[in-house]
Amino acid sequence: MSAKPAPLIEGTALPVWVLSAVGLVAAWLPAFLRVAPNRLLTGEALSPHAWLLAGGWLLAVACSFVTVPAGRWVLALLAWTGVAGLPLLAGADARDVLAHATPFTRVQPGAGFWLGWLAAALLLLDRLRGMRKAWQAGAWFAALAAIVAASATGAFDGLSLVREWQAQRAPFAAALGEHLRLAAVTLVLALAFGAPLGWWVWRTGRANGVLVGTLAFLQTVPSLALFALLIAPFAWLAHAWPALGALGFGGTGGAPAVFALLLYALLPVVRYTVAGLDAVPADAREAARGLGMSRAQLLWSVQLPLGWPVLLAGLRIVAVQTIGLAAVASLIGAGGLGRFVFLGIGQGAMDMVLLGTLAIIALALVADLLFQGLLALTERRA
Amino acid sequence: MIEFDHVHKRFGQQVVIDDLSLRIESGEFFVLVGPSGSGKSTLLRTVNRLVPVDAGQVRIDGEDVATRDAETLRRGIGYAIQSVGLFPHRTVAENIATVPRLLHWPPHEIRARTAELLSLLHLDEPGMGSRYPHTLSGGQQQRVGVARALAARPRIVLMDEPFGALDPLTRESLQASLKAIQRDTGTTILFVTHDMDEAFGLGDRVGLMLDGGLVQVGSPLDLLHAPADDRVRDFVGGTRARLRELAVRTVGDNMRRGEQADGDPVDADASLQDALGAMLSQGRDRLPVQMHGERVGAIVLADLVSRRA
């Protein structure tokens, strides 16, 4: 074993040291788990495996000094074990604690768990960089599969997050559906309005600063303020045209929420539509016109197929952004997963907050993956 | 027949075409030649209304193009440009079939026409039709561009420096293909180039354009022998004009009929430039001339050098 300190500047060992340091701190200082007598109280710290975890992180640091290829693999394996194993460890500990506790006792993953898990995930991400795509996808999928398989056997049933979910199954499913509906409707409307607007901006040239400027300004309005500002005009609309009110229009609810989300989504859709149209080679456009294509034929059979990948990349960003912003929409009664976050904050029930937050993050990641897949499909065809 | 009748065009303050009149006969290969910015591309683009004229008329077979529906007009006129502009997401066959599809030809006719064009433009290696443009060489791409322009058998084809970006060998081979196709089909071709050799090699008639106006229109030999003024003389090449002339004139018109010579024969329809090249490479000052494989006379170096009208 040739031990030679890797140079800091090169940066290959630096992420390992930084993340391992974070992991070490997480193993010792903050609580791995918190045990509380009921769901509203903050629990006492419990870190039953501090030595084991610290040992793992020290091993990671040691591996960063090893220059043989095996060191890299051991590190990757360590990180993977952390990603897949930490939740299992937490679940097992929770079960042990609950075996000798009252039925109201809650065991929450503590800051030590979250920090350590994050450090392990980032380390795995770093170690997988440069490997074949199939390896990378395989590693993450295997970790996910291990966690899902374990959860099916009830390995996490002791954790308060899971108990919270079990207690809230029906409202959770409803909120998930509302959230998806908000995001999907917004996305469809953003495409329906944004793409023609983008085409118009592209065709009339850069002189259209007014529209783009207005949309850019709207982006700077804080989401909470925008939702609040829309209450009055939408209430007035519903009052002035009762037919609209019958359709569900009103100062609060889905309509103003979708409208606000749409305002945020329009700028990226317009921008990416313009970029997509710009991506069409000028000579192909010239030839299409010279050969006698009408404007509609040019758009449909040349500009759309050639600009679509760029537009799709934009929609991906819009989807992730909208899923995140839709959390705030629950404040004006539009429902969605944000309800768990704000209800949880109001009750001081952190498990509930976490349940909503994690679900929103997972939803955003799934949407992102979905669009990446779509993008890969269209690019392979081109 | 294409007629330009007192055509004016300006972009902003700049006059691009200045009161230009010209008549191009049916079946003619007409080349507009001139330096960059002389207005030749703009003039070409007034024919299919990619550029509207400010005053005057452009007529095709007596009909003002401004009165025609732009898209219908363009589908009846072939169009090829220097940057080719193939559709990158469509195969070679789909690119060629663009106008026939716009004209709603039945599928089997489109297939037959595409196959015909692929072989006409020497694109007949297996699988060519289903390849994508980015897998082709520059010369092959332009062959597809020309095929696309010819696809719906237009009676008029507009070509804007189509071979300008190609290497000399590829360019010559494409010029030969185009010239042969034009002779066989009787298509009217309006061709724009800044390359004098290309103009003289292809054109039945050549129009020299400078600053938005036609300075001289005539056969290549007219321009070489009787330049209208010093600007034309400069542009056709001064002393190099005689070299260009060799490329335009044929062996058959300048040989000594019935005379004998030693050496490898040259063809009667080859250019005098080819004959001079053969003399140089064989180290002889006279060579036999053959027509359809038969010896018909001799070509003599002294005759190339002496000035004969």
CSV table of C-alpha atoms in Angstrom, one decimal, chain A residues 36-367:
chain,number,residue,atom,x,y,z
A,36,ALA,CA,-40.3,11.8,22.2
A,37,PRO,CA,-43.2,10.8,24.4
A,38,ASN,CA,-45.7,12.0,21.7
A,39,ARG,CA,-45.8,13.5,18.2
A,40,LEU,CA,-45.8,17.2,19.3
A,41,LEU,CA,-42.9,17.2,21.7
A,42,THR,CA,-39.2,17.4,20.8
A,43,GLY,CA,-37.5,14.2,21.9
A,44,GLU,CA,-34.3,13.3,23.7
A,45,ALA,CA,-31.2,12.6,21.7
A,46,LEU,CA,-30.2,9.0,21.0
A,47,SER,CA,-27.1,8.0,19.1
A,48,PRO,CA,-26.6,4.3,19.7
A,49,HIS,CA,-24.1,3.6,16.9
A,50,ALA,CA,-21.9,6.7,17.0
A,51,TRP,CA,-18.7,4.6,17.1
A,52,LEU,CA,-19.7,2.4,14.2
A,53,LEU,CA,-20.6,5.4,12.0
A,54,ALA,CA,-17.5,7.3,13.0
A,55,GLY,CA,-15.4,4.2,12.1
A,56,GLY,CA,-17.0,4.1,8.7
A,57,TRP,CA,-16.2,7.8,8.0
A,58,LEU,CA,-12.6,7.4,9.2
A,59,LEU,CA,-12.2,4.4,6.9
A,60,ALA,CA,-13.4,6.7,4.1
A,61,VAL,CA,-10.7,9.3,4.9
A,62,ALA,CA,-8.1,6.5,5.0
A,63,CYS,CA,-9.2,5.3,1.6
A,64,SER,CA,-8.7,8.8,0.1
A,65,PHE,CA,-5.0,8.4,0.8
A,66,VAL,CA,-4.8,5.1,-1.1
A,67,THR,CA,-3.8,5.6,-4.7
A,68,VAL,CA,-4.5,2.1,-5.9
A,69,PRO,CA,-7.8,1.7,-7.9
A,70,ALA,CA,-9.3,-0.5,-5.1
A,71,GLY,CA,-9.4,2.5,-2.8
A,72,ARG,CA,-11.8,4.2,-5.1
A,73,TRP,CA,-14.1,1.2,-5.2
A,74,VAL,CA,-14.0,0.7,-1.4
A,75,LEU,CA,-15.0,4.3,-1.1
A,76,ALA,CA,-17.9,4.0,-3.5
A,77,LEU,CA,-19.0,0.9,-1.7
A,78,LEU,CA,-18.8,2.6,1.7
A,79,ALA,CA,-20.8,5.5,0.4
A,80,TRP,CA,-23.4,3.2,-1.1
A,81,THR,CA,-23.7,1.3,2.2
A,82,GLY,CA,-24.3,4.6,3.9
A,83,VAL,CA,-27.0,5.6,1.5
A,84,ALA,CA,-28.8,2.2,1.7
A,85,GLY,CA,-27.9,1.3,5.3
A,86,LEU,CA,-28.5,4.4,7.4
A,87,PRO,CA,-32.3,4.3,6.9
A,88,LEU,CA,-32.2,0.6,7.8
A,89,LEU,CA,-30.2,1.3,10.9
A,90,ALA,CA,-32.5,4.1,12.0
A,91,GLY,CA,-35.5,1.8,11.4
A,92,ALA,CA,-34.0,-1.0,13.4
A,93,ASP,CA,-33.1,1.3,16.3
A,94,ALA,CA,-36.6,2.8,16.3
A,95,ARG,CA,-38.1,-0.7,16.6
A,96,ASP,CA,-35.8,-1.5,19.5
A,97,VAL,CA,-36.8,1.7,21.3
A,98,LEU,CA,-40.5,1.2,20.8
A,99,ALA,CA,-40.4,-2.4,22.1
A,100,HIS,CA,-40.0,-0.9,25.6
A,101,ALA,CA,-42.0,2.3,25.3
A,102,THR,CA,-45.6,3.6,25.5
A,103,PRO,CA,-47.8,3.6,22.4
A,104,PHE,CA,-47.5,7.4,22.0
A,105,THR,CA,-43.8,7.4,21.9
A,106,ARG,CA,-42.4,8.7,18.6
A,107,VAL,CA,-38.9,8.0,17.2
A,108,GLN,CA,-37.8,10.6,14.7
A,109,PRO,CA,-34.6,10.6,12.6
A,110,GLY,CA,-32.5,13.4,14.0
A,111,ALA,CA,-30.1,15.9,12.5
A,112,GLY,CA,-27.3,13.4,12.8
A,113,PHE,CA,-29.2,11.0,10.5
A,114,TRP,CA,-30.1,13.5,7.9
A,115,LEU,CA,-26.7,15.1,7.8
A,116,GLY,CA,-24.9,11.7,7.6
A,117,TRP,CA,-27.3,10.4,4.9
A,118,LEU,CA,-26.8,13.6,2.9
A,119,ALA,CA,-23.0,13.3,3.2
A,120,ALA,CA,-23.1,9.6,2.1
A,121,ALA,CA,-25.3,10.5,-0.9
A,122,LEU,CA,-23.0,13.3,-2.0
A,123,LEU,CA,-20.0,11.1,-1.6
A,124,LEU,CA,-21.6,8.4,-3.7
A,125,LEU,CA,-22.5,11.0,-6.3
A,126,ASP,CA,-18.9,12.2,-6.3
A,127,ARG,CA,-17.4,8.7,-6.5
A,128,LEU,CA,-19.8,7.6,-9.3
A,129,ARG,CA,-18.8,10.6,-11.5
A,130,GLY,CA,-17.0,9.6,-14.6
A,131,MET,CA,-18.3,6.0,-14.4
A,132,ARG,CA,-20.5,4.6,-17.1
A,133,LYS,CA,-24.1,5.8,-17.0
A,134,ALA,CA,-25.4,2.3,-16.6
A,135,TRP,CA,-23.2,1.9,-13.5
A,136,GLN,CA,-24.4,5.1,-12.0
A,137,ALA,CA,-28.1,4.4,-12.6
A,138,GLY,CA,-27.6,0.8,-11.3
A,139,ALA,CA,-26.0,2.0,-8.1
A,140,TRP,CA,-28.8,4.4,-7.3
A,141,PHE,CA,-31.5,2.0,-8.4
A,142,ALA,CA,-30.0,-0.7,-6.2
A,143,ALA,CA,-30.0,1.6,-3.2
A,144,LEU,CA,-33.6,2.6,-3.8
A,145,ALA,CA,-34.6,-1.0,-4.4
A,146,ALA,CA,-33.0,-2.0,-1.0
A,147,ILE,CA,-34.9,0.7,0.8
A,148,VAL,CA,-38.2,0.0,-0.9
A,149,ALA,CA,-37.8,-3.8,-0.3
A,150,ALA,CA,-37.0,-3.1,3.4
A,151,SER,CA,-40.0,-0.8,3.8
A,152,ALA,CA,-42.3,-3.6,2.4
A,153,THR,CA,-41.2,-5.8,5.3
A,154,GLY,CA,-42.0,-3.1,7.8
A,155,ALA,CA,-38.4,-2.2,8.5
A,156,PHE,CA,-39.3,1.5,8.9
A,157,ASP,CA,-42.6,1.1,10.7
A,158,GLY,CA,-41.0,2.3,13.9
A,159,LEU,CA,-40.0,5.7,12.5
A,160,SER,CA,-42.4,8.5,13.3
A,161,LEU,CA,-42.5,9.7,9.7
A,162,VAL,CA,-43.9,6.4,8.6
A,163,ARG,CA,-46.4,6.3,11.5
A,164,GLU,CA,-47.5,9.8,10.5
A,165,TRP,CA,-48.1,8.7,7.0
A,166,GLN,CA,-50.0,5.6,8.1
A,167,ALA,CA,-52.2,7.9,10.2
A,168,GLN,CA,-52.8,10.3,7.3
A,169,ARG,CA,-53.1,7.9,4.4
A,170,ALA,CA,-56.3,9.2,3.0
A,171,PRO,CA,-55.6,13.0,3.3
A,172,PHE,CA,-52.1,12.3,2.0
A,173,ALA,CA,-53.4,10.6,-1.2
A,174,ALA,CA,-55.9,13.4,-1.7
A,175,ALA,CA,-53.2,16.0,-1.3
A,176,LEU,CA,-50.9,14.2,-3.7
A,177,GLY,CA,-53.7,14.2,-6.3
A,178,GLU,CA,-54.4,17.9,-5.8
A,179,HIS,CA,-50.7,18.7,-6.1
A,180,LEU,CA,-50.3,16.7,-9.3
A,181,ARG,CA,-53.5,18.3,-10.7
A,182,LEU,CA,-52.3,21.8,-9.9
A,183,ALA,CA,-48.9,21.2,-11.5
A,184,ALA,CA,-50.3,19.4,-14.6
A,185,VAL,CA,-52.9,22.0,-15.3
A,186,THR,CA,-50.3,24.8,-14.9
A,187,LEU,CA,-47.9,23.0,-17.2
A,188,VAL,CA,-50.5,22.4,-19.9
A,189,LEU,CA,-51.7,26.0,-19.7
A,190,ALA,CA,-48.1,27.3,-19.7
A,191,LEU,CA,-47.4,25.4,-22.9
A,192,ALA,CA,-50.7,26.5,-24.5
A,193,PHE,CA,-50.1,30.2,-23.8
A,194,GLY,CA,-46.3,30.3,-23.6
A,195,ALA,CA,-45.4,28.6,-26.8
A,196,PRO,CA,-47.5,30.9,-29.1
A,197,LEU,CA,-46.2,33.9,-27.1
A,198,GLY,CA,-42.6,32.7,-27.5
A,199,TRP,CA,-43.2,32.2,-31.3
A,200,TRP,CA,-44.6,35.8,-31.4
A,201,VAL,CA,-41.6,37.2,-29.5
A,202,TRP,CA,-39.2,35.3,-31.8
A,203,ARG,CA,-41.0,36.5,-35.0
A,204,THR,CA,-41.2,40.1,-34.1
A,205,GLY,CA,-37.6,40.2,-32.9
A,206,ARG,CA,-35.9,41.3,-29.8
A,207,ALA,CA,-37.8,44.6,-29.7
A,208,ASN,CA,-40.5,42.9,-27.6
A,209,GLY,CA,-38.9,43.9,-24.3
A,210,VAL,CA,-42.2,44.8,-22.8
A,211,LEU,CA,-43.6,41.3,-22.7
A,212,VAL,CA,-40.4,39.6,-21.6
A,213,GLY,CA,-39.7,42.4,-19.2
A,214,THR,CA,-43.1,42.1,-17.6
A,215,LEU,CA,-42.7,38.3,-17.2
A,216,ALA,CA,-39.2,38.7,-15.8
A,217,PHE,CA,-40.6,41.3,-13.3
A,218,LEU,CA,-43.3,38.8,-12.2
A,219,GLN,CA,-40.6,36.3,-11.4
A,220,THR,CA,-39.2,38.7,-8.8
A,221,VAL,CA,-42.5,38.9,-6.9
A,222,PRO,CA,-42.4,36.6,-3.9
A,223,SER,CA,-44.8,33.7,-4.4
A,224,LEU,CA,-46.6,34.3,-1.2
A,225,ALA,CA,-47.2,37.9,-2.1
A,226,LEU,CA,-48.5,37.0,-5.6
A,227,PHE,CA,-50.9,34.5,-4.2
A,228,ALA,CA,-52.2,37.0,-1.7
A,229,LEU,CA,-52.5,39.8,-4.4
A,230,LEU,CA,-54.6,37.6,-6.6
A,231,ILE,CA,-57.2,37.0,-3.9
A,232,ALA,CA,-59.0,40.3,-4.4
A,233,PRO,CA,-59.2,40.3,-8.2
A,234,PHE,CA,-60.4,36.7,-8.3
A,235,ALA,CA,-63.0,37.3,-5.6
A,236,TRP,CA,-64.2,40.3,-7.6
A,237,LEU,CA,-64.4,38.2,-10.8
A,238,ALA,CA,-66.4,35.5,-9.1
A,239,HIS,CA,-68.7,38.2,-7.6
A,240,ALA,CA,-69.2,40.0,-11.0
A,241,TRP,CA,-69.8,36.8,-13.0
A,242,PRO,CA,-71.6,34.2,-10.7
A,243,ALA,CA,-71.2,31.7,-13.5
A,244,LEU,CA,-67.5,31.8,-13.0
A,245,GLY,CA,-68.0,31.4,-9.3
A,246,ALA,CA,-70.1,28.3,-9.9
A,247,LEU,CA,-67.2,26.9,-11.9
A,248,GLY,CA,-65.0,27.1,-8.8
A,249,PHE,CA,-63.6,30.6,-9.4
A,250,GLY,CA,-63.1,32.6,-6.3
A,251,GLY,CA,-60.6,34.6,-4.3
A,252,THR,CA,-59.2,31.4,-2.9
A,253,GLY,CA,-58.9,27.8,-4.3
A,254,GLY,CA,-57.6,26.3,-7.4
A,255,ALA,CA,-58.2,29.0,-10.0
A,256,PRO,CA,-56.0,31.8,-8.5
A,257,ALA,CA,-53.4,29.3,-7.6
A,258,VAL,CA,-53.1,28.0,-11.1
A,259,PHE,CA,-53.1,31.6,-12.4
A,260,ALA,CA,-50.2,32.5,-10.1
A,261,LEU,CA,-48.2,29.4,-11.0
A,262,LEU,CA,-48.9,30.1,-14.7
A,263,LEU,CA,-47.5,33.6,-14.3
A,264,TYR,CA,-44.3,32.1,-12.9
A,265,ALA,CA,-44.1,29.4,-15.6
A,266,LEU,CA,-44.7,31.7,-18.6
A,267,LEU,CA,-41.2,33.3,-18.6
A,268,PRO,CA,-39.2,30.1,-18.9
A,269,VAL,CA,-41.6,28.6,-21.5
A,270,VAL,CA,-41.4,31.8,-23.6
A,271,ARG,CA,-37.6,32.0,-23.3
A,272,TYR,CA,-37.2,28.3,-24.2
A,273,THR,CA,-39.6,28.6,-27.1
A,274,VAL,CA,-37.5,31.4,-28.5
A,275,ALA,CA,-34.3,29.4,-27.9
A,276,GLY,CA,-35.9,26.4,-29.6
A,277,LEU,CA,-36.9,28.5,-32.6
A,278,ASP,CA,-33.4,30.0,-32.7
A,279,ALA,CA,-31.9,26.4,-32.7
A,280,VAL,CA,-33.5,25.8,-36.2
A,281,PRO,CA,-30.8,26.4,-38.8
A,282,ALA,CA,-31.5,29.5,-40.8
A,283,ASP,CA,-30.6,27.8,-44.1
A,284,ALA,CA,-33.2,25.1,-43.5
A,285,ARG,CA,-35.8,27.8,-42.9
A,286,GLU,CA,-34.7,29.7,-46.0
A,287,ALA,CA,-34.9,26.5,-48.1
A,288,ALA,CA,-38.4,25.6,-46.6
A,289,ARG,CA,-39.7,29.0,-47.6
A,290,GLY,CA,-38.1,28.9,-51.0
A,291,LEU,CA,-39.6,25.5,-51.7
A,292,GLY,CA,-43.1,26.8,-51.0
A,293,MET,CA,-43.9,25.8,-47.4
A,294,SER,CA,-46.6,28.0,-45.8
A,295,ARG,CA,-45.8,29.4,-42.4
A,296,ALA,CA,-47.9,26.7,-40.7
A,297,GLN,CA,-46.1,24.0,-42.7
A,298,LEU,CA,-42.7,25.5,-41.8
A,299,LEU,CA,-43.7,25.6,-38.1
A,300,TRP,CA,-45.2,22.1,-38.0
A,301,SER,CA,-42.7,20.2,-40.1
A,302,VAL,CA,-39.4,22.1,-39.6
A,303,GLN,CA,-39.4,24.4,-36.6
A,304,LEU,CA,-41.3,22.2,-34.2
A,305,PRO,CA,-39.4,19.0,-34.7
A,306,LEU,CA,-36.0,20.8,-34.7
A,307,GLY,CA,-36.8,23.1,-31.7
A,308,TRP,CA,-38.7,20.6,-29.6
A,309,PRO,CA,-35.7,19.2,-27.6
A,310,VAL,CA,-34.9,22.8,-26.4
A,311,LEU,CA,-38.6,23.4,-25.5
A,312,LEU,CA,-38.7,20.1,-23.7
A,313,ALA,CA,-35.7,21.0,-21.6
A,314,GLY,CA,-37.5,24.2,-20.7
A,315,LEU,CA,-40.7,22.3,-19.7
A,316,ARG,CA,-38.5,20.1,-17.5
A,317,ILE,CA,-37.4,23.2,-15.5
A,318,VAL,CA,-40.9,24.6,-15.4
A,319,ALA,CA,-42.3,21.3,-14.1
A,320,VAL,CA,-39.8,21.1,-11.3
A,321,GLN,CA,-40.3,24.8,-10.4
A,322,THR,CA,-44.1,24.5,-10.5
A,323,ILE,CA,-44.2,21.4,-8.2
A,324,GLY,CA,-42.1,23.3,-5.7
A,325,LEU,CA,-44.1,26.5,-5.9
A,326,ALA,CA,-47.4,24.6,-5.7
A,327,ALA,CA,-46.6,24.0,-2.0
A,328,VAL,CA,-47.4,27.6,-1.3
A,329,ALA,CA,-50.7,27.4,-3.1
A,330,SER,CA,-52.2,25.5,-0.2
A,331,LEU,CA,-52.2,28.8,1.8
A,332,ILE,CA,-54.9,30.1,-0.5
A,333,GLY,CA,-57.0,26.9,-0.2
A,334,ALA,CA,-55.8,25.2,-3.3
A,335,GLY,CA,-54.8,22.1,-1.4
A,336,GLY,CA,-51.8,20.0,-2.3
A,337,LEU,CA,-48.9,18.6,-0.3
A,338,GLY,CA,-48.2,22.1,1.0
A,339,ARG,CA,-51.1,21.6,3.4
A,340,PHE,CA,-49.0,19.1,5.4
A,341,VAL,CA,-46.1,21.5,5.6
A,342,PHE,CA,-48.2,24.4,6.8
A,343,LEU,CA,-50.5,22.4,9.1
A,344,GLY,CA,-47.4,20.7,10.5
A,345,ILE,CA,-45.8,24.0,11.2
A,346,GLY,CA,-49.0,25.3,12.8
A,347,GLN,CA,-49.2,22.2,15.1
A,348,GLY,CA,-45.5,22.0,15.7
A,349,ALA,CA,-45.6,18.5,14.3
A,350,MET,CA,-42.3,18.2,12.5
A,351,ASP,CA,-43.1,14.7,11.2
A,352,MET,CA,-46.1,16.2,9.3
A,353,VAL,CA,-43.9,18.9,7.8
A,354,LEU,CA,-41.3,16.4,6.8
A,355,LEU,CA,-44.0,14.1,5.2
A,356,GLY,CA,-45.1,17.0,3.0
A,357,THR,CA,-41.7,18.2,2.2
A,358,LEU,CA,-40.2,14.8,1.3
A,359,ALA,CA,-43.2,14.0,-0.9
A,360,ILE,CA,-42.8,17.3,-2.8
A,361,ILE,CA,-39.1,16.7,-3.3
A,362,ALA,CA,-39.8,13.1,-4.5
A,363,LEU,CA,-42.5,14.4,-6.9
A,364,ALA,CA,-40.1,17.0,-8.3
A,365,LEU,CA,-37.4,14.3,-8.8
A,366,VAL,CA,-39.8,12.0,-10.5
A,367,ALA,CA,-40.9,14.8,-12.8
